XYZ file of C-alpha atoms in Angstrom:
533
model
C -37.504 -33.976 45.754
C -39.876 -30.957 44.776
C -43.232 -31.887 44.549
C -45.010 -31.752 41.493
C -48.035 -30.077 40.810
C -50.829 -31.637 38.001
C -50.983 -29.883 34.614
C -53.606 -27.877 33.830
C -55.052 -30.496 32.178
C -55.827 -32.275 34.849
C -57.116 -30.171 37.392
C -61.090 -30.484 37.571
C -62.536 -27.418 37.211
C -66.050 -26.814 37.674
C -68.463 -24.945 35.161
C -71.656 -22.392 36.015
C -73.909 -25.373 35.611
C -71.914 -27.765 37.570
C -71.655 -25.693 40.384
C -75.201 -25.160 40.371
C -75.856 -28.988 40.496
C -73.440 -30.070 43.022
C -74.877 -27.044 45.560
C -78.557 -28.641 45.127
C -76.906 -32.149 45.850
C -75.041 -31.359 48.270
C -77.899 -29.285 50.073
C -80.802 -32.253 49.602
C -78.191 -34.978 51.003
C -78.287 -32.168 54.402
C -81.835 -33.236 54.145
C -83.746 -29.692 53.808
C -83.393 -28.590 49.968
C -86.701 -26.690 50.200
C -85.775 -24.193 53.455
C -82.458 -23.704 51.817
C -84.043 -22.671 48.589
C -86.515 -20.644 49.770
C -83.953 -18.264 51.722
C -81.099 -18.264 49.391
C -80.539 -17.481 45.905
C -77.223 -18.221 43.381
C -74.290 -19.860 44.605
C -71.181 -17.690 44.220
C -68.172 -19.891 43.461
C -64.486 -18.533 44.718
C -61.086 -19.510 43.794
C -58.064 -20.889 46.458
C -55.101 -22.457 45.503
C -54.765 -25.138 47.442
C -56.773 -27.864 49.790
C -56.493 -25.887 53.339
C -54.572 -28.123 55.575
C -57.078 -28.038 58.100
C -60.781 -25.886 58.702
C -60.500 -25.760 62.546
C -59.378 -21.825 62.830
C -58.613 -22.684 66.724
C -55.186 -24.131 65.191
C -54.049 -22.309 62.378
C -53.804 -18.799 60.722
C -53.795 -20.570 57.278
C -54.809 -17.899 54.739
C -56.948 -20.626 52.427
C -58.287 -22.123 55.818
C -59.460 -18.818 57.048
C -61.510 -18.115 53.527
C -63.127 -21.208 54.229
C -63.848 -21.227 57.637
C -64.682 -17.729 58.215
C -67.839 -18.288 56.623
C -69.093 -21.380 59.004
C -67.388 -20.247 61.986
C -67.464 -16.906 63.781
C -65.811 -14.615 66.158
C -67.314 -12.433 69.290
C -66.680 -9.858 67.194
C -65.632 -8.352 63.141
C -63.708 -5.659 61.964
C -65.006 -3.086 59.668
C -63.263 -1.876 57.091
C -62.621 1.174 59.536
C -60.333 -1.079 62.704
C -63.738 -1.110 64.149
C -65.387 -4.049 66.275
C -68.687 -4.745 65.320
C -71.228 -7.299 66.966
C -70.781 -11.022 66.196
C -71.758 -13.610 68.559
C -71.027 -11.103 71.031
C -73.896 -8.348 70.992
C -71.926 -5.673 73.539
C -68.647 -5.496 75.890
C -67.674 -3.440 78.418
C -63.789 -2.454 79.197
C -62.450 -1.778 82.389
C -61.012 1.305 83.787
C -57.673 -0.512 83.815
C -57.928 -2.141 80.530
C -57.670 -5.958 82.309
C -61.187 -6.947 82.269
C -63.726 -7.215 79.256
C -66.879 -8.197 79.859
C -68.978 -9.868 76.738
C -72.983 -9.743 76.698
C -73.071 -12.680 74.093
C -76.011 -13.664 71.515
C -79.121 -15.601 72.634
C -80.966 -18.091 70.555
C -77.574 -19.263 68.898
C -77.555 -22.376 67.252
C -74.741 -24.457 66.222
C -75.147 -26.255 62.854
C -75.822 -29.413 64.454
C -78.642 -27.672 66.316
C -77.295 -27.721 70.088
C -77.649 -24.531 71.822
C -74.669 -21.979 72.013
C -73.855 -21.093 75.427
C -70.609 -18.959 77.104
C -69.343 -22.304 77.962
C -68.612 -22.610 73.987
C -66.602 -19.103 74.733
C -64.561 -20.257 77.375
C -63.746 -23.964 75.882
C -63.065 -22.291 72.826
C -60.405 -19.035 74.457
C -58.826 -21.806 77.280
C -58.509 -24.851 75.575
C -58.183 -24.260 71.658
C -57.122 -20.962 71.232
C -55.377 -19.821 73.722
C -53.359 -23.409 73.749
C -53.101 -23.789 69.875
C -53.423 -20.954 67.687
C -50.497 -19.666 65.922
C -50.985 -15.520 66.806
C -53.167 -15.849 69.556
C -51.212 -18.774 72.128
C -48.288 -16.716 72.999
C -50.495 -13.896 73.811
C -52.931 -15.853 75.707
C -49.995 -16.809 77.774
C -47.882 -14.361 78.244
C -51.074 -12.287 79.250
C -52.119 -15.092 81.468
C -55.684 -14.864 80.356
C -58.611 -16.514 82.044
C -62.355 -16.614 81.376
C -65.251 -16.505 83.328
C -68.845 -17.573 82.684
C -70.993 -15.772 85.357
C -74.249 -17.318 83.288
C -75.023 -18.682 79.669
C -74.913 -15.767 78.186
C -71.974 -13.576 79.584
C -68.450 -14.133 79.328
C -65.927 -12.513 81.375
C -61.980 -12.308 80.093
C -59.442 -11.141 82.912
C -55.923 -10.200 81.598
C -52.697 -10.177 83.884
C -51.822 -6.508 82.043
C -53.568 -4.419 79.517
C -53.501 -5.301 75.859
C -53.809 -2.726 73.394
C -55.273 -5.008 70.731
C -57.198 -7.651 72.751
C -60.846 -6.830 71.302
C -59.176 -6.416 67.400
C -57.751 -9.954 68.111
C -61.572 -11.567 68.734
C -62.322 -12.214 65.224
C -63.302 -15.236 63.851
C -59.726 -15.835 62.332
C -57.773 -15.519 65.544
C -60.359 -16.037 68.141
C -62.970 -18.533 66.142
C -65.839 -20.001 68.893
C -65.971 -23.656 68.011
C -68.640 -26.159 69.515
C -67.422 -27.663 73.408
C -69.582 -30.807 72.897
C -67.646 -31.542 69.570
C -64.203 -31.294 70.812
C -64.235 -31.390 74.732
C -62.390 -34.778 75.841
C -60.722 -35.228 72.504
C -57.349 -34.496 70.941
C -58.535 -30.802 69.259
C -55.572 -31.591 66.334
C -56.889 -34.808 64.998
C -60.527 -33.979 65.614
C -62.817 -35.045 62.662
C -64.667 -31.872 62.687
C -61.880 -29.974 61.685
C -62.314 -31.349 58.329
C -65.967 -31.059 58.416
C -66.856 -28.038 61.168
C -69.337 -27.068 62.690
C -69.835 -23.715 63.609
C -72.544 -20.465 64.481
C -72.115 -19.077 61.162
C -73.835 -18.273 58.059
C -73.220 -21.047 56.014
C -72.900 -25.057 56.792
C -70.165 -27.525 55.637
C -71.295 -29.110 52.669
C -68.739 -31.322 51.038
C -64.794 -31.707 50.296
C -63.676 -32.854 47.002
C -59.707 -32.634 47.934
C -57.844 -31.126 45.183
C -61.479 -30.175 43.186
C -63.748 -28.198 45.501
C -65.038 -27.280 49.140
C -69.135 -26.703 49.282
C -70.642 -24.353 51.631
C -74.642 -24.586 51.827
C -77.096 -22.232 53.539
C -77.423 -22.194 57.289
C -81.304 -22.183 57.397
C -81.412 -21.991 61.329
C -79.182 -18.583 61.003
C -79.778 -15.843 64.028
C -79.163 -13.146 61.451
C -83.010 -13.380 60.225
C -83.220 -13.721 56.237
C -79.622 -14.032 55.769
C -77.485 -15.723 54.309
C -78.770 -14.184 50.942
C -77.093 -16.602 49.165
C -77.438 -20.579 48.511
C -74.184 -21.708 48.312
C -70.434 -21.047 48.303
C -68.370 -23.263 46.107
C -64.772 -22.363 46.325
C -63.143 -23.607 43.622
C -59.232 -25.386 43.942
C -57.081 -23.728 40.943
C -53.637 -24.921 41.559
C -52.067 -22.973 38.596
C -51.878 -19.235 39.372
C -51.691 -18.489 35.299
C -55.323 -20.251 35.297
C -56.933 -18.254 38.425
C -57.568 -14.830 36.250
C -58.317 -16.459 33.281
C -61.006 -18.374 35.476
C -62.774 -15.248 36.644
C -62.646 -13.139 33.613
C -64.932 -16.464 31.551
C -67.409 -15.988 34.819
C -66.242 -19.572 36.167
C -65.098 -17.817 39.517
C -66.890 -14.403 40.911
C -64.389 -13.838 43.509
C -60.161 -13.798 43.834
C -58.840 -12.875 46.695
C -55.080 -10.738 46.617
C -53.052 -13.516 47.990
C -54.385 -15.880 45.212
C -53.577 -13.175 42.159
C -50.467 -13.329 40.497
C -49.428 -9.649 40.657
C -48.292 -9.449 36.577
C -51.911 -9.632 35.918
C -53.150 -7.318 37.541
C -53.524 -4.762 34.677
C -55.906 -7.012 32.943
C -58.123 -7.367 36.365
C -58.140 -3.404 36.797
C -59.021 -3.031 32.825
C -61.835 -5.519 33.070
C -65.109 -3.804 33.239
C -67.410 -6.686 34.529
C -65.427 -7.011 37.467
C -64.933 -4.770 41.123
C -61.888 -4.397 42.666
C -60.632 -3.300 45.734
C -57.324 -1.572 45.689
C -54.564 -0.645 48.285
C -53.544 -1.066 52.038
C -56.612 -2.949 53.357
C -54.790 -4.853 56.327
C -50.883 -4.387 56.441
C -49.032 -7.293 55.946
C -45.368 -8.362 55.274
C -43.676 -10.733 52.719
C -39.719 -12.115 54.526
C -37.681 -14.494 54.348
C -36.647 -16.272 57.060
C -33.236 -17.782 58.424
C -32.742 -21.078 60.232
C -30.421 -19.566 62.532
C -29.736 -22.797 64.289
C -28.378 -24.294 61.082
C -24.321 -23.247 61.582
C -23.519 -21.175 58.304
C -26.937 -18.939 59.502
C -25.636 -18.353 63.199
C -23.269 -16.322 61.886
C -25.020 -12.850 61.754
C -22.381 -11.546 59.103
C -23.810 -14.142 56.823
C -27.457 -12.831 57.018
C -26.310 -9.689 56.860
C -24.448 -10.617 53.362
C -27.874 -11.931 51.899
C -30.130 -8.959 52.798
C -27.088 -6.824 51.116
C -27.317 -9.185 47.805
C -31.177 -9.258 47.682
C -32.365 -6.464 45.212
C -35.589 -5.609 47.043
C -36.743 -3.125 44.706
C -36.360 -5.922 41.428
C -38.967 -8.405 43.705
C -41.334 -5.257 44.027
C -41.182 -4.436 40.670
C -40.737 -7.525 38.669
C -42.962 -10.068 41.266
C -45.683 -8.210 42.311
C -45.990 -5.423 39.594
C -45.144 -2.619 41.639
C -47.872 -3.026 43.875
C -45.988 -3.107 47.062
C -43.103 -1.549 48.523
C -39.336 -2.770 49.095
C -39.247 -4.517 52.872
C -38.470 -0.946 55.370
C -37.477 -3.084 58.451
C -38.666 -6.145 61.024
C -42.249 -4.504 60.794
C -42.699 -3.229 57.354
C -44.065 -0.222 56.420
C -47.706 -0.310 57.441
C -47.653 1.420 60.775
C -46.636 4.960 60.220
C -46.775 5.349 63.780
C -44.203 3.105 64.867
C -40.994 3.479 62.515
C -37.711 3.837 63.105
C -35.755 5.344 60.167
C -32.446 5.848 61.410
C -32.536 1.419 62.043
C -34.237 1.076 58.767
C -33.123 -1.556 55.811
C -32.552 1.459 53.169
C -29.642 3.338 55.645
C -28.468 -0.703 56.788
C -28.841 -3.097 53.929
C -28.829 -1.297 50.542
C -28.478 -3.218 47.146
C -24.773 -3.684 47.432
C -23.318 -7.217 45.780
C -19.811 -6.486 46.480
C -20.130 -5.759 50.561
C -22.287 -8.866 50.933
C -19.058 -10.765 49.217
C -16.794 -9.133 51.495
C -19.345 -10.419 54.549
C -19.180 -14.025 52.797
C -14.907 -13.857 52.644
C -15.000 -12.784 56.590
C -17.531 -15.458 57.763
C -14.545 -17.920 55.433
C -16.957 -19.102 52.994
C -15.547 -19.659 49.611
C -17.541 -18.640 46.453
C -19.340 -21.594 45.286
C -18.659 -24.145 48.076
C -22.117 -23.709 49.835
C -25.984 -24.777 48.767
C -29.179 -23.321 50.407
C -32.199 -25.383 50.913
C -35.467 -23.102 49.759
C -38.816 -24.845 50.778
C -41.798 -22.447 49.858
C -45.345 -22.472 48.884
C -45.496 -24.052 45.384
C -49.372 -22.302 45.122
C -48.101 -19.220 45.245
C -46.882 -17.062 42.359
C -45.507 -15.017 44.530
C -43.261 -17.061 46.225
C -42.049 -18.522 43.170
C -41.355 -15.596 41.351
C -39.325 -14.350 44.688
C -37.756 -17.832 44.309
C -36.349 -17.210 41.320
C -34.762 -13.806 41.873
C -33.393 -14.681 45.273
C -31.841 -17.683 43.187
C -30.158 -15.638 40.692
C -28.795 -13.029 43.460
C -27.440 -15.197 46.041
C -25.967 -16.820 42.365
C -24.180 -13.569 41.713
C -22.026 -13.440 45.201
C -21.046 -17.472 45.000
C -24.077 -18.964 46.963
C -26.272 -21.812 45.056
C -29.964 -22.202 46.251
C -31.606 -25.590 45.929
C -35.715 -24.092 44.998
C -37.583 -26.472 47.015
C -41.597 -26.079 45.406
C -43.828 -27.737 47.963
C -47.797 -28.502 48.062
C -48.457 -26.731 51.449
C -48.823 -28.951 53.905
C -45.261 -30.458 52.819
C -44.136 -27.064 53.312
C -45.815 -26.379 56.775
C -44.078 -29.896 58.213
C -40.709 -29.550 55.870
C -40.308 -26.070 57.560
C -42.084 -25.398 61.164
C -42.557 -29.170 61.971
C -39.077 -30.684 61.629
C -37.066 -27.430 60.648
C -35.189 -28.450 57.202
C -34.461 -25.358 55.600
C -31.980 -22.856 55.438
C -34.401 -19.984 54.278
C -37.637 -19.888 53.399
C -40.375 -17.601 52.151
C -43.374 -16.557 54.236
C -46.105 -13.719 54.432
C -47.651 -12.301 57.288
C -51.109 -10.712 58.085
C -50.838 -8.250 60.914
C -55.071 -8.440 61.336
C -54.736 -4.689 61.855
C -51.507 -4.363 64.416
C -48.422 -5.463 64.455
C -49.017 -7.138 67.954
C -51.627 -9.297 66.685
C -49.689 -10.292 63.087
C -45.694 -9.802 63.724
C -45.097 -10.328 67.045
C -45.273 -14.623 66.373
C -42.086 -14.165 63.632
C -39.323 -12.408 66.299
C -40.781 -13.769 69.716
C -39.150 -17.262 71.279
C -41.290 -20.009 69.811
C -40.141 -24.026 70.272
C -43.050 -25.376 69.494
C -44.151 -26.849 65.829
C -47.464 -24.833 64.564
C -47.643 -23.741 61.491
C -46.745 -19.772 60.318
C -45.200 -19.398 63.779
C -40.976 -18.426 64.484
C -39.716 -21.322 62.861
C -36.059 -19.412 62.498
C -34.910 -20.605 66.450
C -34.125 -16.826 67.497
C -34.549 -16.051 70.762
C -33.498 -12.998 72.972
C -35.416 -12.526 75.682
C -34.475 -8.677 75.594
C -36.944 -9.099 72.343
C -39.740 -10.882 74.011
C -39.906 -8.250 76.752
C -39.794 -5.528 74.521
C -42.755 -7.170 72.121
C -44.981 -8.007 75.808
C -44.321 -4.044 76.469
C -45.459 -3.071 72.987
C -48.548 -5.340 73.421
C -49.501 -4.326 76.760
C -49.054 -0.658 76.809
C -52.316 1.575 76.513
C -50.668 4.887 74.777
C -49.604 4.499 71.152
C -46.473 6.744 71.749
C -45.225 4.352 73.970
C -45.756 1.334 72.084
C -44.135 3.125 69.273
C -40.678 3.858 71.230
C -40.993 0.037 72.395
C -41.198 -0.957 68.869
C -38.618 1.447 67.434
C -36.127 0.115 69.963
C -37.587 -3.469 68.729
C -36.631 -2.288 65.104
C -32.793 -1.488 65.880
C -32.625 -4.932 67.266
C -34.376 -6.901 65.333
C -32.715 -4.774 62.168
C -29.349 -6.056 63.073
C -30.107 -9.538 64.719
C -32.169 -10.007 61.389
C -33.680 -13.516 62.112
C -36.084 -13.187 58.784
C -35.648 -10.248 56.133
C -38.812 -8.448 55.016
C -38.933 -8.042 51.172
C -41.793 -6.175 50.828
C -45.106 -4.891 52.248
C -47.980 -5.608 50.208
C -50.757 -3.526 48.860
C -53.391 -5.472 48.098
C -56.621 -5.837 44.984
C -59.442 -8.338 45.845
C -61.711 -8.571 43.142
C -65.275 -9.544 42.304
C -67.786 -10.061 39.410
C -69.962 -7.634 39.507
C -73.123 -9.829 39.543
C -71.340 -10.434 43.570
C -73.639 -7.141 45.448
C -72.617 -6.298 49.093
C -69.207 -7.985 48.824
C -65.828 -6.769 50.855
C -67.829 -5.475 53.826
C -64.825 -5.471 56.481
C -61.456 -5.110 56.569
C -60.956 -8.984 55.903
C -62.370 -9.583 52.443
C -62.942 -13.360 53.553
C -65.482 -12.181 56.006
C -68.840 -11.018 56.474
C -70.395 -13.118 54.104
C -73.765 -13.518 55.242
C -75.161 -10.187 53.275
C -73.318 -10.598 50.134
C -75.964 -11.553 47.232
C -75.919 -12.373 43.612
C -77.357 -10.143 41.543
């Protein structure tokens, strides 16, 4: 049974003033309202659309979790808006000749928010026991590369890699490398830990408070290393459920900040046309929208069947009609993003073009009779996206005699419903590829049997595949990892395990009382020098 999400009416929804008030509570009950105040100034309130299922970034790539979190926790490094690494808690490296060994020259005087000292040991707890063992992007990589970490003193980390990997340093961010605090979680289960509902981290701000369904406060880390920063008090980020209410929201000035992924594309125009407001338009970070097949269900291990749907599914309509034409139909298993990499000859516009009639034809061959067969579709009720995809997909798989039971779930539902106990028959996803495809696309193709959320939940597996994406990973010279991946693309083209719909270009937006804001290539990050004006 779909579940239901509350009326507008009855979602809280905090004013200017309230805000206001509920940052100075929340800061005196952390017991040191008159340091905080004296640093910081305005609280900037930003809108999610859902509770994250978790703040601990060690265990998920949650998009809502990583807004969050990104300002308590951090990474050894960031990425400017240029691919760049820039100094986090990390304040130089040095690479090997043979690209195995990086060697990190880490911050001193660190403080976690509880006020124990930050040491490597942090690091290599963190890479060994959370990371490398739980997170969704950065586990498989972690072991395939057989990683280990060094601590030669307190304050230098050393990382040893089996083979070369192209992307390792753009992969020790905050949202797929976070540090997290070794006295908090060392001899516990890391999953069920209470601090990944209240974290603590290095970062700019501190958890404040967690109104589920309402609001998630962010205070002022006082103790920062950054001297003078954060510039501002507070971060309120505010829980709007209903995508029609999120624009709305920020053009009255009750939210300064929506990120893409929380915008319903149709309303765009209005954002764009909105002179108190900044917005940041186009390919910031590459990232796919798919849908994905449960190949181990028996009507989806038939390959002629997938091959039907990605026939019947009028990829240009979703571009158009769900996001507003600001994206482009799905090119292949990668997308679009990486010029460098594609493979035209294996692409979907020469393999799967709009064609209704063929994909019946595949249907009558795998003997399934028009209008004998329901899909289950679980997806992300918070999204307006996935809804409006929904809905097409709906009425095209309707048009070649295949029914699709819309399944809207709160998000957590969905994670379990989908990558925890596998009861789907397709389902909708997006993908951030955190600036290469290694880092963002290589955890929807490669052999996964474990349960993590925004992982392969499909059950392919070809080994020839997981070779190839190591290869692509590993190599040092782009024109090799581009052959690897082009051979990846005719595979994965015609396997088709999940069916990319679209790539997505993206517009973040602001108020423009926000100064300093979208410093790096993640717009979630880098909010210690954003200030309210």
């Amino acid at each position: 049974m779909p579940i239901r999400t509350p009326t507008p009416a009855a979602i809280p929804t905090l004013n200017r003033r309230q805000a206001a008030s509920l940052a100075l509570a929340v800061a005196g009950g952390l017991g040191a309202p008159s340091l905080w105040a004296a640093g910081g100034k305005g609280t900037a309130v930003l809108a999610i659309d859902a509770d994250p299922p978790t703040l601990n970034l060690g265990t998920t790539s949650d998009f809502a979790a990583g807004d969050v979190s990104a300002k308590i926790l951090e990474g050894l490094v960031w990425l400017d808006k240029d691919y760049n690494p820039q100094p986090a808690l990390a304040t130089a490296w040095t690479v090997s000749p043979d690209g195995k060994t990086y060697r990190f020259t880490l911050r001193r005087g660190v403080k976690w928010h509880d006020g124990k000292e930050f040491t490597s040991a942090d690091v290599r707890y963190s890479l060994m026991e959370i990371v490398g063992k739980l997170h969704p992007r950065a586990a498989p990589v972690f072991k395939s590369q057989g990683v280990e970490v060094d601590t030669p003193d307190a304050g230098t980390v050393v990382v040893r890699l089996q083979k070369p990997y192209a992307p390792f340093l753009s992969q020790m961010t905050v949202f797929d490398a976070p540090i997290l605090p070794r006295h908090i979680y060392e001899g516990t289960a890391v999953v069920s830990n209470p601090a990944n509902q209240r974290p603590v981290g290095t970062g700019p701000f501190r958890f404040g408070e967690w109104k589920r369904g309402t609001s998630i406060t962010l205070v002022r880390n006082e103790q920062y290393w950054d001297a003078g920063k954060p510039y501002l008090e507070s971060i309120i980020f505010q829980v709007i459920p209903q995508a029609a209410n999120r624009v709305p929201a920020l053009q009255a000035g009750e939210v300064d900040e929506l990120l893409d992924f929380y915008t319903p594309k149709p309303e765009v125009p209005r954002i764009l046309a909105d002179k108190k407001l900044y917005a940041r338009r186009g390919v910031n970070i590459p990232a796919i929208y798919f849908m994905m097949f449960n190949t181990r269900a028996p009507l989806f291990a038939n390959k002629d069947v997938r091959h039907a749907l990605a026939l019947a599914i009028d990829r240009p309509r979703l571009v158009k009609q769900v996001m507003n034409g600001i994206a482009r139909p799905g090119y292949g298993a990668f997308g679009d993003g990486f010029k460098w990499l594609l493979n035209e000859e294996a692409s979907y516009a020469k393999k799967y073009p709009f064609d209704p009639a063929k994909a019946k034809a595949l249907l009558a061959k795998a003997g399934i009779k028009p209008n004998t067969v329901t899909l289950r579709m679980p997806f992300d009720v918070a999204r307006a996206q996935m809804r409006g995809q929904a809905q097409i997909i709906q009425e095209n798989l309707r048009a070649i005699g295949l029914e699709v039971s819309l399944q809207p779930l709160e998000r957590s539902v969905y994670y379990d419903r989908v990558f925890a106990k596998r009861e789907f028959d397709i389902t909708l996803g997006s993908y951030f590829s955190a600036g290469d495809p290694a880092i963002g696309y290589t955890r929807l193709y490669n052999t996964y049997t474990g349960t993590a959320p925004n992982t392969n939940a499909s059950g392919y597996s070809n080994a020839k595949v997981d070779e190839l994406l190591a290869q692509a990973a590993t190599l040092a010279d782009r024109g090799a990892r581009a052959k690897a991946y082009r051979e990846l693309q005719a595979i994965l083209n015609e396997d088709l395990p999940s069916l990319v719909l679209f790539d997505e270009e993206t517009v973040d937006t602001a108020s423009l009382k926000l100064q300093n804001v979208f410093p790096a290539l993640d717009a979630r990050d880098q909010w210690a020098g954003v200030k309210m004006g």
